[in-house]
C-alpha atoms as one frame of an Amber mdcrd trajectory, in Angstrom:
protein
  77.690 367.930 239.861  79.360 371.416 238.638  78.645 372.138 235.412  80.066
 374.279 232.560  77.665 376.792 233.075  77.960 376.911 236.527  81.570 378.189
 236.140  81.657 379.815 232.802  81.965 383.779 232.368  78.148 384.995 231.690
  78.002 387.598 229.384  80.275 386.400 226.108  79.637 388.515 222.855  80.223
 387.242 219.553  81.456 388.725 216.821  80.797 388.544 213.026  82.937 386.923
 211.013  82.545 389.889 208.357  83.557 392.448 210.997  86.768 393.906 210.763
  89.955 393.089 213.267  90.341 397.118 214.734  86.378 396.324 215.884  87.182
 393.234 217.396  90.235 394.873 219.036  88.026 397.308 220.259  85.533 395.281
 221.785  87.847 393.170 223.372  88.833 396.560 224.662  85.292 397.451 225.811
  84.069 393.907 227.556  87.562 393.519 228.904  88.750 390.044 227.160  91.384
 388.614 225.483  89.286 386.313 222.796  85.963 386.701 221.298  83.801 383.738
 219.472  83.285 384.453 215.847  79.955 383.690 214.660  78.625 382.757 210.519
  75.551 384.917 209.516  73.600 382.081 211.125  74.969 383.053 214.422  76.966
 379.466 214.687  80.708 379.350 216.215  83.000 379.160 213.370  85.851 380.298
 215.260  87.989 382.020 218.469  89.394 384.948 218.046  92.476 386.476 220.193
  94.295 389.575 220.909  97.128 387.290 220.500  95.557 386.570 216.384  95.417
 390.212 215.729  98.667 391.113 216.514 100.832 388.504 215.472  98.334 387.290
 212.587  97.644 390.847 211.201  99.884 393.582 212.864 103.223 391.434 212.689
 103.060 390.439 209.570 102.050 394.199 207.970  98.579 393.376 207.513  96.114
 396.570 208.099  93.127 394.939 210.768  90.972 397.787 209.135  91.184 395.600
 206.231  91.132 391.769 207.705  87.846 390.182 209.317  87.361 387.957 211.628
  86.508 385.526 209.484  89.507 385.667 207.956  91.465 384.413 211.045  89.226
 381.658 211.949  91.505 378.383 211.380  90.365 374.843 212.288  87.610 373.206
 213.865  86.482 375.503 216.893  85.636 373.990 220.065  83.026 374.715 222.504
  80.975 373.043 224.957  77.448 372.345 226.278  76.476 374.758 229.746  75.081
 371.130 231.184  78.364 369.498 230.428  80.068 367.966 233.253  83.144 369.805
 234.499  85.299 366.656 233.604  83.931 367.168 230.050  85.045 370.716 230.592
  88.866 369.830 231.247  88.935 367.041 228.662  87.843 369.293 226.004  90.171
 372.009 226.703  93.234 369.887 227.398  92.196 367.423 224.831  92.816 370.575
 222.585  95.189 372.419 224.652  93.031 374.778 224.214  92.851 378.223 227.247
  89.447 379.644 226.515  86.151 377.260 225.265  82.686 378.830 224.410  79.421
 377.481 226.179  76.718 376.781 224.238  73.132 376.313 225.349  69.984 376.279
 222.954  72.607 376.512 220.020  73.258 380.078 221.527  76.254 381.268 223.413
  75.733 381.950 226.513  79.178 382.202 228.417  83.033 381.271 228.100  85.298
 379.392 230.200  88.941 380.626 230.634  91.471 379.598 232.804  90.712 382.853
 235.186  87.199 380.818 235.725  89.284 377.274 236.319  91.051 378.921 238.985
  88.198 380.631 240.442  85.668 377.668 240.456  87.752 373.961 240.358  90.447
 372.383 243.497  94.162 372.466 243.179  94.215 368.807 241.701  92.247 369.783
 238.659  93.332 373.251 238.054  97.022 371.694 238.543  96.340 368.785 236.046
  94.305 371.596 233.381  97.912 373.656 233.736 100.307 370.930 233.236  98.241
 368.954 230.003  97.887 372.663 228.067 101.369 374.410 229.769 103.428 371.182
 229.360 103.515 370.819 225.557 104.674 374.173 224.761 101.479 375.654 222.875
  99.935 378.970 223.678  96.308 379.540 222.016
């Protein structure tokens, strides 16, 4: 059976909700990512955050990301998933959601992320063809 954690990205930072959007932009910068977990002062996911948020959440819209946390862009119930979760769980979750990137949690501490580089890397055709069509097909983009 593959697991989450088998195919997940080791490595994933959080960041604090309290820090500010230019940080976050610059550590997406520095690990090379496009989203970064937001975590409470408890270290618990309370939200995703992407380069996509920043700019069209702050930047767009006049906003100065010196200024904005993390925090601040967090919206809706995040999602994440257990590292000894079945791959099936895995796709479920993030089409379920239509969701592109979904933390792994083991312990109650992160300890990875899926994206849809690691689907392709790690799953068949069939299942990286079915992941594309259920989150591509309804026109969303998180």
């Amino acid at each position: 059976m593959t697991t989450a954690g088998d195919i997940m990205h080791r490595g994933a930072q959080w960041i604090p909700a309290h820090e500010t959007l230019d940080r976050a932009a610059q550590l997406m910068r520095e690990l090379n990512v496009g989203a970064l977990p937001i975590s409470d002062e408890n270290e618990r996911l309370c939200g995703i955050l992407t380069d996509r948020d920043i700019v069209v959440g702050c930047v767009a819209v006049g906003h100065d990301p010196s200024r904005v946390t993390a925090g601040e862009m967090a919206k809706g119930t995040p999602r994440w998933i257990d590292a000894n979760a079945d791959v099936g769980d895995v796709l479920r979750e993030m089409t379920g959601h239509q969701i592109r990137r979904l933390p792994v949690i083991e312990n109650k501490r992160l300890v990875g992320m899926i994206s849809e580089a690691d689907l392709a890397q790690h799953l068949p055709e069939e299942q990286i063809g079915f992941w594309v069509e259920s989150v591509y097909a309804k026109g969303t983009s998180r």
